[in-house]
Amino acid sequence: MTATSQAAANQDFVGARVVDPTLRLDAVRTVVVRRGVVAALLDGPPSAADPQAERVDCAGMVLCPGFIDPHVHLRDPGDPHKETLASGLAAAAAGGFTAVAAMPNTRPALDSSESVERLRHDAAALGGVRCYPIGAITLDREGTRIAPLRSMAAAGAVAFSDDGATTKSLKALYNAARYASDLPQRFFSHCEDDSFQDGLMHEGEISDRLGVPGSPSIAEAAIAARDLLVAQVSGKAWHLCHVSAAQTLDVLRAARSWGVDATAEVTAHHLQCTDEMLAGFNARYRVNPPLRSSSDTAAMRRAVADGTITVFASDHAPHAESEKEPPFSQACVGFSGLEVAIGATFNALGDVPLAVMVANFSSNVAALLGVSGGTLAPGSPADITGLRLNRAWSVNPAVFASKGKVTPFEGMTFAVKPALTVVGGRVLMHDQDGDARTERFATSSARGAS
Ligand code: DOR
Ligand code: ZN
Ligand code: ZN
C-alpha cells in the first residue's frame, strides 16, 4: 500500500471496470479527472486527454463512486484514547471510504451550531476524507430538551440523531420532529427501549443459558414503531440505524405502507454475526443493538436482496482494547468497523448484484445525507473507491489506522478488498497489489481464521 497525499491534480485512472449505478454503467472506462472533478469517462485509452496528466494504473480494479459511511463514531472531542478525528478519518481512507457522517455522542455532544461548525472545520483542515456532522436531537443527548436543530442545520449538520441511545422522551421527539419537519435533514433512530438498558446481549436461548439479562428484538422493534409513528404524524423523513431484528423489518415495511418516508441501514456485523459469538461470555462481542439470532441475520440479508434495506453502515465504534474486556456487564459496547466494513459486507451478500452493493455504499448514502458525491457523472467531485473483487485478505487489526482494534471479523478472510480511495482528486490510499499490500493487511492472521 502506498499512502499518498498528492494535491488535486490532473489524472487518468486507466484500465478499470467502472461500475456506477447512477449512470447504469458497468464497463471498462478511463476516468479522467481534472482539478479534482470528474471530467469524462472515456471508452478506451485517454488519447484525447492531457498528455501531462498523471496515469494511475487501475487494471484489475473496479472503480465506483466514492463510498460514504453514514454512521461512525469518531470520539472527537472527548476520548482521544479511543479515536481522534485524524485517526478515524485515516481509518476511513484505509478502509475505502471517501466520506463519513459522524454521530454526535462525543463529549461534549454535538448539540450546537458551534460544535457542528467546529467538527466540519477541523475535518476539512485535515484535507482527507470528507466528514459530515450529525447533530443531536436533544441537548446533551439526554432525551428531553430539543437541541437548536435549525441553527445546526444551517451550520452543516446533515441529519439529527441521539445515537448511542434512543431519544428518551416521546414528547421531545414528537416536538422536535414537528419543529424540524420542513428541514431536509432526516432523523436517525437508534432503537432500543430504555427499560431494557440492563440487557447485556440479545435475549434468546444463549442469554438464557448464560443467565445474563437480555434485550429482546421487541426492544428494538417497539421503538422503531414509536419513531415511525412520529414520522407519520410529523411528515418528517426518517432513517433507522443499524436494524438488527427481523421484527423491525416488519415495522419498517408497515410504516412504508402508511406512506412514511423511511430508510434503513444495516451493519456488516448484523448481516452475519450471531449471539453464538457470546456463548463463552466473550465481552468483546458486546454491541448495541446486540448480535442476534441466525434467523435475524438471514432476514437482514434477505432485506438487502429485496430492497427493504438500501444503505450500508459500519457503526464504527472504537474503544480501547482494555475497555472491551470483562467483567461482561462493564465492557464497552461496539466495534471498530471502518477498515473491515467493505470486505465483511460483501462477504455476507455474495448473491446481491454488484450494482446494488455499490449503490448501497454510495449513491443511496449521498441521497440519504443530501450530500454531493455518489456518482462519477462528469462534473462531479472526483471521489472514487476502487475495489479488488478477488483479492483474498485476512483481517489483522494490529495494522488498523483506527485506534480501535476490536472487531468480530478478526482473522477472517474476505475476497473483496478496498484498493483505492480518492477524494476530490487526491489519492489517499492506493494498494498497488504488490508486496506493499502486507503493510496494512497481513495475508494470514497470527490468531488463525475463524
Ligand atoms: O455498540 C454501540 N456503540 N452502539 C451504540 O449505539 C453506540 C456505540 C458507541 O458509541 O460506542
Ligand atoms: Zn446506535
Ligand atoms: Zn452508532
Short mmCIF file of C-alpha atoms and ligand atoms in Angstrom, two decimals:
data_model
loop_
_atom_site.label_atom_id
_atom_site.label_comp_id
_atom_site.label_asym_id
_atom_site.label_seq_id
_atom_site.Cartn_x
_atom_site.Cartn_y
_atom_site.Cartn_z
CA MET A 1 0.00 0.00 0.00
CA THR A 2 1.24 3.45 -0.80
CA ALA A 3 -0.38 6.15 1.23
CA THR A 4 -0.17 9.24 -0.90
CA SER A 5 -1.49 12.72 -0.44
CA GLN A 6 -0.95 14.47 -3.70
CA ALA A 7 -2.60 17.80 -4.27
CA ALA A 8 -5.64 17.67 -6.53
CA ALA A 9 -4.10 17.01 -9.88
CA ASN A 10 -4.95 16.01 -13.39
CA GLN A 11 -5.12 12.25 -13.54
CA ASP A 12 -6.27 9.49 -15.82
CA PHE A 13 -7.38 6.39 -13.92
CA VAL A 14 -6.90 3.73 -16.57
CA GLY A 15 -7.73 0.10 -17.12
CA ALA A 16 -10.53 -0.37 -14.58
CA ARG A 17 -14.02 -1.70 -14.84
CA VAL A 18 -16.20 1.25 -13.82
CA VAL A 19 -19.44 0.48 -12.01
CA ASP A 20 -21.74 3.44 -11.47
CA PRO A 21 -25.40 2.62 -10.82
CA THR A 22 -26.41 6.27 -11.28
CA LEU A 23 -25.17 6.07 -14.87
CA ARG A 24 -26.24 2.44 -15.39
CA LEU A 25 -22.63 1.89 -16.29
CA ASP A 26 -20.62 -1.31 -15.95
CA ALA A 27 -17.80 -1.23 -18.50
CA VAL A 28 -14.10 -0.53 -18.88
CA ARG A 29 -13.57 3.21 -18.88
CA THR A 30 -10.79 5.73 -18.29
CA VAL A 31 -11.82 8.07 -15.50
CA VAL A 32 -10.45 11.46 -16.47
CA VAL A 33 -10.02 13.80 -13.50
CA ARG A 34 -9.19 17.45 -13.93
CA ARG A 35 -8.68 19.76 -10.95
CA GLY A 36 -10.46 17.44 -8.58
CA VAL A 37 -13.53 16.92 -10.74
CA VAL A 38 -14.55 14.02 -12.99
CA ALA A 39 -14.09 15.49 -16.48
CA ALA A 40 -15.01 12.46 -18.58
CA LEU A 41 -15.44 8.70 -18.64
CA LEU A 42 -13.66 7.64 -21.80
CA ASP A 43 -14.36 4.45 -23.66
CA GLY A 44 -10.80 3.42 -24.39
CA PRO A 45 -7.39 4.90 -23.64
CA PRO A 46 -7.10 8.57 -22.79
CA SER A 47 -5.99 9.61 -26.26
CA ALA A 48 -7.97 12.81 -26.11
CA ALA A 49 -6.74 13.57 -22.63
CA ASP A 50 -3.96 15.80 -21.40
CA PRO A 51 -0.58 14.07 -22.01
CA GLN A 52 0.69 15.83 -18.88
CA ALA A 53 -1.86 14.10 -16.71
CA GLU A 54 -0.67 11.52 -14.22
CA ARG A 55 -1.61 8.00 -15.26
CA VAL A 56 -2.93 5.83 -12.41
CA ASP A 57 -2.95 2.16 -13.38
CA CYS A 58 -6.17 0.57 -12.17
CA ALA A 59 -6.04 -2.69 -14.10
CA GLY A 60 -7.86 -5.41 -12.18
CA MET A 61 -9.86 -2.92 -10.14
CA VAL A 62 -13.49 -1.95 -10.08
CA LEU A 63 -13.85 1.82 -9.73
CA CYS A 64 -17.03 3.08 -8.09
CA PRO A 65 -18.43 6.39 -6.87
CA GLY A 66 -16.77 7.09 -3.52
CA PHE A 67 -18.22 5.01 -0.71
CA ILE A 68 -19.82 7.03 2.09
CA ASP A 69 -20.30 5.63 5.58
CA PRO A 70 -23.39 7.26 7.13
CA HIS A 71 -22.71 6.14 10.70
CA VAL A 72 -19.38 6.41 12.50
CA HIS A 73 -18.27 7.41 16.00
CA LEU A 74 -15.08 9.45 15.88
CA ARG A 75 -14.82 10.22 19.65
CA ASP A 76 -13.67 13.77 18.92
CA PRO A 77 -13.93 15.72 21.15
CA GLY A 78 -13.70 13.78 24.35
CA ASP A 79 -11.99 10.41 24.05
CA PRO A 80 -8.73 10.64 22.14
CA HIS A 81 -7.56 7.34 23.60
CA LYS A 82 -10.38 5.64 21.62
CA GLU A 83 -10.09 7.67 18.39
CA THR A 84 -9.36 11.16 17.10
CA LEU A 85 -10.62 12.92 14.04
CA ALA A 86 -7.25 12.25 12.40
CA SER A 87 -7.11 8.54 13.25
CA GLY A 88 -10.78 7.98 12.43
CA LEU A 89 -10.56 9.67 9.04
CA ALA A 90 -7.31 7.82 8.29
CA ALA A 91 -9.17 4.59 9.07
CA ALA A 92 -11.91 5.64 6.65
CA ALA A 93 -9.38 6.24 3.86
CA ALA A 94 -7.63 2.94 4.59
CA GLY A 95 -10.99 1.17 4.52
CA GLY A 96 -12.02 2.59 1.14
CA PHE A 97 -14.39 5.36 2.26
CA THR A 98 -14.26 8.84 0.80
CA ALA A 99 -16.71 10.38 3.29
CA VAL A 100 -18.29 9.62 6.64
CA ALA A 101 -21.12 11.02 8.73
CA ALA A 102 -20.12 11.43 12.38
CA MET A 103 -22.53 10.69 15.22
CA PRO A 104 -22.96 13.27 17.98
CA ASN A 105 -22.21 11.12 21.05
CA THR A 106 -18.93 12.90 21.65
CA ARG A 107 -18.02 14.64 24.91
CA PRO A 108 -19.43 17.24 24.85
CA ALA A 109 -22.14 16.13 22.45
CA LEU A 110 -22.57 17.76 19.04
CA ASP A 111 -25.66 19.69 20.08
CA SER A 112 -24.92 23.26 18.98
CA SER A 113 -24.16 25.10 15.76
CA GLU A 114 -20.71 25.89 17.15
CA SER A 115 -19.79 22.24 17.72
CA VAL A 116 -21.13 21.25 14.29
CA GLU A 117 -19.17 24.06 12.67
CA ARG A 118 -16.02 23.14 14.59
CA LEU A 119 -16.14 19.49 13.51
CA ARG A 120 -16.61 20.48 9.88
CA HIS A 121 -13.76 22.94 10.09
CA ASP A 122 -11.36 20.57 11.86
CA ALA A 123 -12.12 17.74 9.43
CA ALA A 124 -11.70 19.99 6.40
CA ALA A 125 -8.35 21.17 7.77
CA LEU A 126 -7.10 17.57 7.70
CA GLY A 127 -7.70 17.61 3.96
CA GLY A 128 -8.59 13.96 3.55
CA VAL A 129 -11.83 12.02 3.84
CA ARG A 130 -14.90 14.25 3.98
CA CYS A 131 -16.67 14.37 7.33
CA TYR A 132 -20.31 15.38 7.74
CA PRO A 133 -21.60 16.07 11.27
CA ILE A 134 -24.85 14.62 12.55
CA GLY A 135 -26.34 16.92 15.19
CA ALA A 136 -28.04 15.71 18.38
CA ILE A 137 -31.84 15.82 18.54
CA THR A 138 -31.81 16.74 22.23
CA LEU A 139 -29.37 18.78 24.31
CA ASP A 140 -26.51 16.62 25.53
CA ARG A 141 -28.49 13.71 24.02
CA GLU A 142 -30.27 13.45 27.35
CA GLY A 143 -33.59 12.93 25.63
CA THR A 144 -35.78 15.78 26.83
CA ARG A 145 -34.79 19.30 25.75
CA ILE A 146 -34.72 19.93 21.99
CA ALA A 147 -31.34 20.98 20.56
CA PRO A 148 -31.11 24.01 18.23
CA LEU A 149 -31.88 21.96 15.12
CA ARG A 150 -32.30 24.87 12.74
CA SER A 151 -29.02 26.55 13.57
CA MET A 152 -27.23 23.19 13.44
CA ALA A 153 -28.75 22.59 10.01
CA ALA A 154 -27.51 26.00 8.89
CA ALA A 155 -24.04 25.12 10.25
CA GLY A 156 -23.90 21.96 8.15
CA ALA A 157 -25.48 19.11 10.12
CA VAL A 158 -26.60 16.51 7.57
CA ALA A 159 -29.00 14.65 9.88
CA PHE A 160 -30.14 14.55 13.50
CA SER A 161 -29.80 11.69 15.96
CA ASP A 162 -29.31 10.88 19.63
CA ASP A 163 -27.46 7.73 18.53
CA GLY A 164 -25.78 5.81 21.26
CA ALA A 165 -29.23 5.89 22.83
CA THR A 166 -32.87 6.17 21.91
CA THR A 167 -34.35 9.65 22.30
CA LYS A 168 -35.85 9.10 25.71
CA SER A 169 -38.95 11.23 25.67
CA LEU A 170 -41.64 10.63 23.07
CA LYS A 171 -42.82 14.16 23.71
CA ALA A 172 -39.38 15.63 22.94
CA LEU A 173 -39.05 13.52 19.81
CA TYR A 174 -42.53 14.44 18.62
CA ASN A 175 -41.96 18.14 19.21
CA ALA A 176 -38.51 18.03 17.61
CA ALA A 177 -39.85 16.26 14.51
CA ARG A 178 -42.67 18.77 14.14
CA TYR A 179 -40.29 21.70 14.71
CA ALA A 180 -37.91 20.38 12.04
CA SER A 181 -40.44 18.81 9.69
CA ASP A 182 -39.61 21.18 6.83
CA LEU A 183 -35.85 20.63 7.08
CA PRO A 184 -34.38 18.11 4.63
CA GLN A 185 -32.18 16.53 7.33
CA ARG A 186 -33.56 13.14 8.36
CA PHE A 187 -33.91 11.93 11.92
CA PHE A 188 -31.77 8.83 12.52
CA SER A 189 -33.13 6.49 15.21
CA HIS A 190 -31.12 4.24 17.46
CA CYS A 191 -33.88 1.89 18.56
CA GLU A 192 -33.73 0.29 21.98
CA ASP A 193 -36.36 0.78 24.64
CA ASP A 194 -34.89 2.29 27.79
CA SER A 195 -36.44 -0.31 30.06
CA PHE A 196 -34.14 -2.94 28.55
CA GLN A 197 -30.99 -0.95 29.21
CA ASP A 198 -29.80 -3.64 31.60
CA GLY A 199 -29.84 -6.14 28.71
CA LEU A 200 -26.26 -7.21 28.03
CA MET A 201 -26.89 -9.21 24.86
CA HIS A 202 -29.72 -10.43 22.65
CA GLU A 203 -32.43 -12.14 24.68
CA GLY A 204 -32.69 -15.70 23.43
CA GLU A 205 -31.53 -19.22 24.04
CA ILE A 206 -27.93 -18.18 24.65
CA SER A 207 -28.67 -15.42 27.15
CA ASP A 208 -30.98 -17.86 28.95
CA ARG A 209 -28.25 -20.46 29.08
CA LEU A 210 -25.69 -17.94 30.35
CA GLY A 211 -28.14 -16.45 32.85
CA VAL A 212 -27.45 -12.97 31.50
CA PRO A 213 -30.19 -10.32 31.21
CA GLY A 214 -31.08 -9.83 27.57
CA SER A 215 -32.53 -7.21 25.28
CA PRO A 216 -35.12 -8.85 23.04
CA SER A 217 -36.00 -7.98 19.48
CA ILE A 218 -39.11 -6.15 20.66
CA ALA A 219 -36.91 -3.62 22.49
CA GLU A 220 -35.79 -2.52 19.03
CA ALA A 221 -38.99 -3.07 17.06
CA ALA A 222 -41.22 -1.23 19.54
CA ILE A 223 -39.07 1.90 19.38
CA ALA A 224 -38.90 1.66 15.59
CA ALA A 225 -42.72 1.62 15.63
CA ARG A 226 -42.85 4.57 18.03
CA ASP A 227 -40.43 6.60 15.95
CA LEU A 228 -42.04 5.80 12.61
CA LEU A 229 -45.41 6.83 14.08
CA VAL A 230 -43.78 10.16 14.90
CA ALA A 231 -42.58 10.28 11.28
CA GLN A 232 -46.12 9.63 10.13
CA VAL A 233 -47.74 12.40 12.15
CA SER A 234 -44.96 14.94 11.63
CA GLY A 235 -44.25 14.18 7.97
CA LYS A 236 -40.56 14.06 8.86
CA ALA A 237 -38.30 11.88 6.70
CA TRP A 238 -36.78 9.16 8.88
CA HIS A 239 -33.92 6.69 8.94
CA LEU A 240 -33.50 3.59 11.09
CA CYS A 241 -29.91 3.00 12.16
CA HIS A 242 -28.38 -0.48 12.36
CA VAL A 243 -31.53 -2.61 12.01
CA SER A 244 -30.80 -5.95 13.67
CA ALA A 245 -34.11 -7.71 14.41
CA ALA A 246 -36.36 -9.36 11.82
CA GLN A 247 -39.36 -7.86 13.62
CA THR A 248 -38.06 -4.34 12.97
CA LEU A 249 -38.25 -5.05 9.24
CA ASP A 250 -41.96 -5.86 9.65
CA VAL A 251 -42.42 -2.48 11.32
CA LEU A 252 -40.47 -0.69 8.60
CA ARG A 253 -42.48 -2.31 5.82
CA ALA A 254 -45.73 -1.45 7.60
CA ALA A 255 -44.70 2.19 8.05
CA ARG A 256 -43.89 2.46 4.37
CA SER A 257 -47.34 1.13 3.59
CA TRP A 258 -48.74 4.07 5.59
CA GLY A 259 -46.77 6.40 3.33
CA VAL A 260 -43.90 7.16 5.73
CA ASP A 261 -40.65 8.18 4.04
CA ALA A 262 -38.34 5.80 5.90
CA THR A 263 -34.95 4.36 5.01
CA ALA A 264 -32.86 1.84 6.89
CA GLU A 265 -29.25 0.76 7.21
CA VAL A 266 -27.61 -2.50 8.22
CA THR A 267 -24.10 -3.14 9.51
CA ALA A 268 -21.68 -5.81 8.36
CA HIS A 269 -21.90 -7.48 11.78
CA HIS A 270 -25.70 -7.63 11.89
CA LEU A 271 -25.64 -9.30 8.45
CA GLN A 272 -23.67 -12.32 9.66
CA CYS A 273 -22.52 -12.39 13.29
CA THR A 274 -24.82 -14.01 15.84
CA ASP A 275 -25.20 -14.22 19.62
CA GLU A 276 -23.37 -17.57 19.41
CA MET A 277 -20.21 -15.44 19.49
CA LEU A 278 -21.01 -14.51 23.11
CA ALA A 279 -21.66 -18.07 24.23
CA GLY A 280 -18.33 -18.14 26.07
CA PHE A 281 -19.09 -14.88 27.92
CA ASN A 282 -16.94 -13.09 25.39
CA ALA A 283 -17.31 -9.44 26.36
CA ARG A 284 -15.53 -8.27 23.20
CA TYR A 285 -18.58 -9.07 21.10
CA ARG A 286 -20.96 -6.84 23.01
CA VAL A 287 -22.52 -4.20 20.77
CA ASN A 288 -25.75 -2.19 20.62
CA PRO A 289 -28.02 -3.30 19.14
CA PRO A 290 -26.78 -6.76 20.09
CA LEU A 291 -25.76 -9.60 17.80
CA ARG A 292 -28.97 -11.57 17.36
CA SER A 293 -30.00 -14.98 16.06
CA SER A 294 -29.17 -16.62 12.74
CA SER A 295 -32.78 -16.11 11.63
CA ASP A 296 -32.33 -12.37 12.22
CA THR A 297 -29.09 -12.21 10.21
CA ALA A 298 -30.78 -14.17 7.42
CA ALA A 299 -33.68 -11.70 7.48
CA MET A 300 -31.21 -8.81 7.17
CA ARG A 301 -29.60 -10.40 4.11
CA ARG A 302 -33.00 -11.00 2.51
CA ALA A 303 -33.98 -7.39 3.26
CA VAL A 304 -30.95 -6.16 1.31
CA ALA A 305 -31.72 -8.53 -1.54
CA ASP A 306 -35.35 -7.40 -1.76
CA GLY A 307 -34.54 -3.69 -1.41
CA THR A 308 -36.10 -3.12 2.04
CA ILE A 309 -32.66 -2.03 3.28
CA THR A 310 -30.82 0.27 0.87
CA VAL A 311 -27.90 1.59 2.92
CA PHE A 312 -24.79 0.01 4.45
CA ALA A 313 -23.18 1.48 7.57
CA SER A 314 -20.23 0.41 9.69
CA ASP A 315 -21.34 1.88 13.04
CA HIS A 316 -17.59 2.26 13.59
CA ALA A 317 -17.44 2.43 17.40
CA PRO A 318 -13.81 2.23 18.51
CA HIS A 319 -12.85 1.52 22.12
CA ALA A 320 -9.51 0.80 23.75
CA GLU A 321 -8.68 -2.91 23.96
CA SER A 322 -8.81 -2.79 27.78
CA GLU A 323 -12.33 -1.32 27.69
CA LYS A 324 -13.63 -4.38 25.82
CA GLU A 325 -12.51 -6.83 28.50
CA PRO A 326 -14.58 -8.50 31.23
CA PRO A 327 -16.41 -8.06 33.53
CA PHE A 328 -19.04 -8.79 30.93
CA SER A 329 -21.51 -6.23 32.24
CA GLN A 330 -18.97 -3.41 32.16
CA ALA A 331 -17.30 -3.93 28.79
CA CYS A 332 -17.77 -1.02 26.38
CA VAL A 333 -20.10 -1.85 23.53
CA GLY A 334 -19.24 -1.53 19.84
CA PHE A 335 -16.60 -2.49 17.31
CA SER A 336 -14.07 -0.85 15.08
CA GLY A 337 -15.68 -1.02 11.64
CA LEU A 338 -14.23 1.28 9.00
CA GLU A 339 -11.37 -0.97 7.92
CA VAL A 340 -13.42 -4.16 7.63
CA ALA A 341 -16.84 -2.93 6.52
CA ILE A 342 -16.41 -3.30 2.78
CA GLY A 343 -14.87 -6.76 2.82
CA ALA A 344 -17.24 -8.01 5.51
CA THR A 345 -20.39 -6.64 3.88
CA PHE A 346 -19.54 -8.17 0.52
CA ASN A 347 -18.72 -11.40 2.35
CA ALA A 348 -22.28 -11.62 3.70
CA LEU A 349 -24.01 -10.74 0.45
CA GLY A 350 -22.37 -12.72 -2.32
CA ASP A 351 -25.62 -13.06 -4.26
CA VAL A 352 -26.54 -9.38 -4.36
CA PRO A 353 -25.73 -7.74 -7.73
CA LEU A 354 -22.62 -5.59 -7.72
CA ALA A 355 -24.55 -2.50 -8.86
CA VAL A 356 -26.85 -2.81 -5.82
CA MET A 357 -23.88 -3.24 -3.47
CA VAL A 358 -22.25 -0.13 -4.93
CA ALA A 359 -25.47 1.93 -4.71
CA ASN A 360 -25.94 0.92 -1.06
CA PHE A 361 -22.43 2.13 -0.29
CA SER A 362 -22.52 5.31 -2.38
CA SER A 363 -25.44 6.91 -4.23
CA ASN A 364 -28.07 5.79 -1.73
CA VAL A 365 -25.98 7.19 1.11
CA ALA A 366 -25.36 10.50 -0.67
CA ALA A 367 -29.14 10.81 -1.16
CA LEU A 368 -29.79 9.88 2.47
CA LEU A 369 -27.44 12.60 3.72
CA GLY A 370 -28.20 15.13 1.00
CA VAL A 371 -24.53 15.50 0.15
CA SER A 372 -22.66 15.65 -3.12
CA GLY A 373 -20.94 12.55 -4.40
CA GLY A 374 -22.33 9.11 -5.00
CA THR A 375 -21.79 9.42 -8.74
CA LEU A 376 -18.98 9.61 -11.27
CA ALA A 377 -21.08 11.65 -13.69
CA PRO A 378 -18.83 14.23 -15.39
CA GLY A 379 -18.84 17.42 -13.33
CA SER A 380 -18.97 15.55 -10.01
CA PRO A 381 -16.23 15.75 -7.37
CA ALA A 382 -13.62 13.09 -8.09
CA ASP A 383 -14.46 10.91 -5.07
CA ILE A 384 -13.65 7.35 -6.10
CA THR A 385 -13.48 4.00 -4.34
CA GLY A 386 -11.52 1.23 -6.02
CA LEU A 387 -12.09 -2.43 -5.17
CA ARG A 388 -10.39 -5.69 -5.99
CA LEU A 389 -13.16 -8.25 -6.11
CA ASN A 390 -10.98 -11.32 -5.81
CA ARG A 391 -8.03 -10.42 -3.69
CA ALA A 392 -8.21 -12.59 -0.58
CA TRP A 393 -7.04 -10.80 2.54
CA SER A 394 -7.30 -11.54 6.24
CA VAL A 395 -8.36 -9.10 8.91
CA ASN A 396 -5.44 -8.10 11.10
CA PRO A 397 -6.49 -5.33 13.50
CA ALA A 398 -2.88 -4.72 14.53
CA VAL A 399 -2.40 -2.80 11.28
CA PHE A 400 -5.60 -0.73 11.52
CA ALA A 401 -5.18 3.03 11.28
CA SER A 402 -8.05 3.24 13.78
CA LYS A 403 -7.16 3.18 17.46
CA GLY A 404 -9.99 0.67 17.90
CA LYS A 405 -8.59 -2.81 17.33
CA VAL A 406 -11.56 -4.95 18.33
CA THR A 407 -13.66 -6.49 15.57
CA PRO A 408 -15.67 -9.70 15.39
CA PHE A 409 -14.07 -10.25 11.99
CA GLU A 410 -10.52 -10.64 13.29
CA GLY A 411 -8.71 -13.40 11.39
CA MET A 412 -11.45 -13.82 8.81
CA THR A 413 -10.53 -13.92 5.14
CA PHE A 414 -12.52 -11.81 2.69
CA ALA A 415 -12.47 -11.73 -1.11
CA VAL A 416 -13.29 -8.07 -1.71
CA LYS A 417 -10.59 -5.63 -0.78
CA PRO A 418 -10.62 -1.83 -0.94
CA ALA A 419 -7.68 -0.80 -3.09
CA LEU A 420 -8.08 2.90 -3.90
CA THR A 421 -9.51 5.92 -2.10
CA VAL A 422 -9.60 9.21 -3.98
CA VAL A 423 -11.18 12.37 -2.55
CA GLY A 424 -11.53 15.43 -4.75
CA GLY A 425 -8.80 14.04 -7.00
CA ARG A 426 -6.38 13.36 -4.13
CA VAL A 427 -5.23 9.77 -3.85
CA LEU A 428 -5.45 8.97 -0.13
CA MET A 429 -4.91 5.20 -0.41
CA HIS A 430 -3.66 3.12 -3.30
CA ASP A 431 -2.99 -0.53 -2.71
CA GLN A 432 -0.93 -1.44 -5.72
CA ASP A 433 -1.39 -5.17 -5.33
CA GLY A 434 2.29 -5.69 -4.74
CA ASP A 435 4.40 -6.60 -1.74
CA ALA A 436 3.49 -3.38 -0.03
CA ARG A 437 -0.02 -4.72 0.50
CA THR A 438 1.14 -6.64 3.53
CA GLU A 439 1.93 -3.38 5.29
CA ARG A 440 -1.71 -2.92 6.08
CA PHE A 441 -3.33 -6.31 5.90
CA ALA A 442 -1.45 -9.42 6.85
CA THR A 443 -2.25 -12.18 4.40
CA SER A 444 -2.85 -14.57 7.26
CA SER A 445 -3.65 -13.80 10.84
CA ALA A 446 -1.47 -14.97 13.68
CA ARG A 447 -4.61 -15.86 15.56
CA GLY A 448 -5.96 -18.00 12.75
CA ALA A 449 -9.03 -17.69 10.64
CA SER A 450 -12.43 -18.12 12.26
O1 DOR B 1 -22.36 -0.54 20.15
C1 DOR B 1 -22.54 0.66 20.10
N1 DOR B 1 -21.52 1.52 20.30
N2 DOR B 1 -23.76 1.14 19.89
C2 DOR B 1 -24.04 2.43 20.00
O2 DOR B 1 -25.16 2.80 19.80
C3 DOR B 1 -23.01 3.39 20.42
C4 DOR B 1 -21.68 2.91 20.07
C5 DOR B 1 -20.60 3.70 20.73
O3 DOR B 1 -20.64 4.93 20.66
O4 DOR B 1 -19.69 3.08 21.31
ZN ZN B 2 -26.68 3.22 17.66
ZN ZN B 3 -23.79 4.23 16.44
#
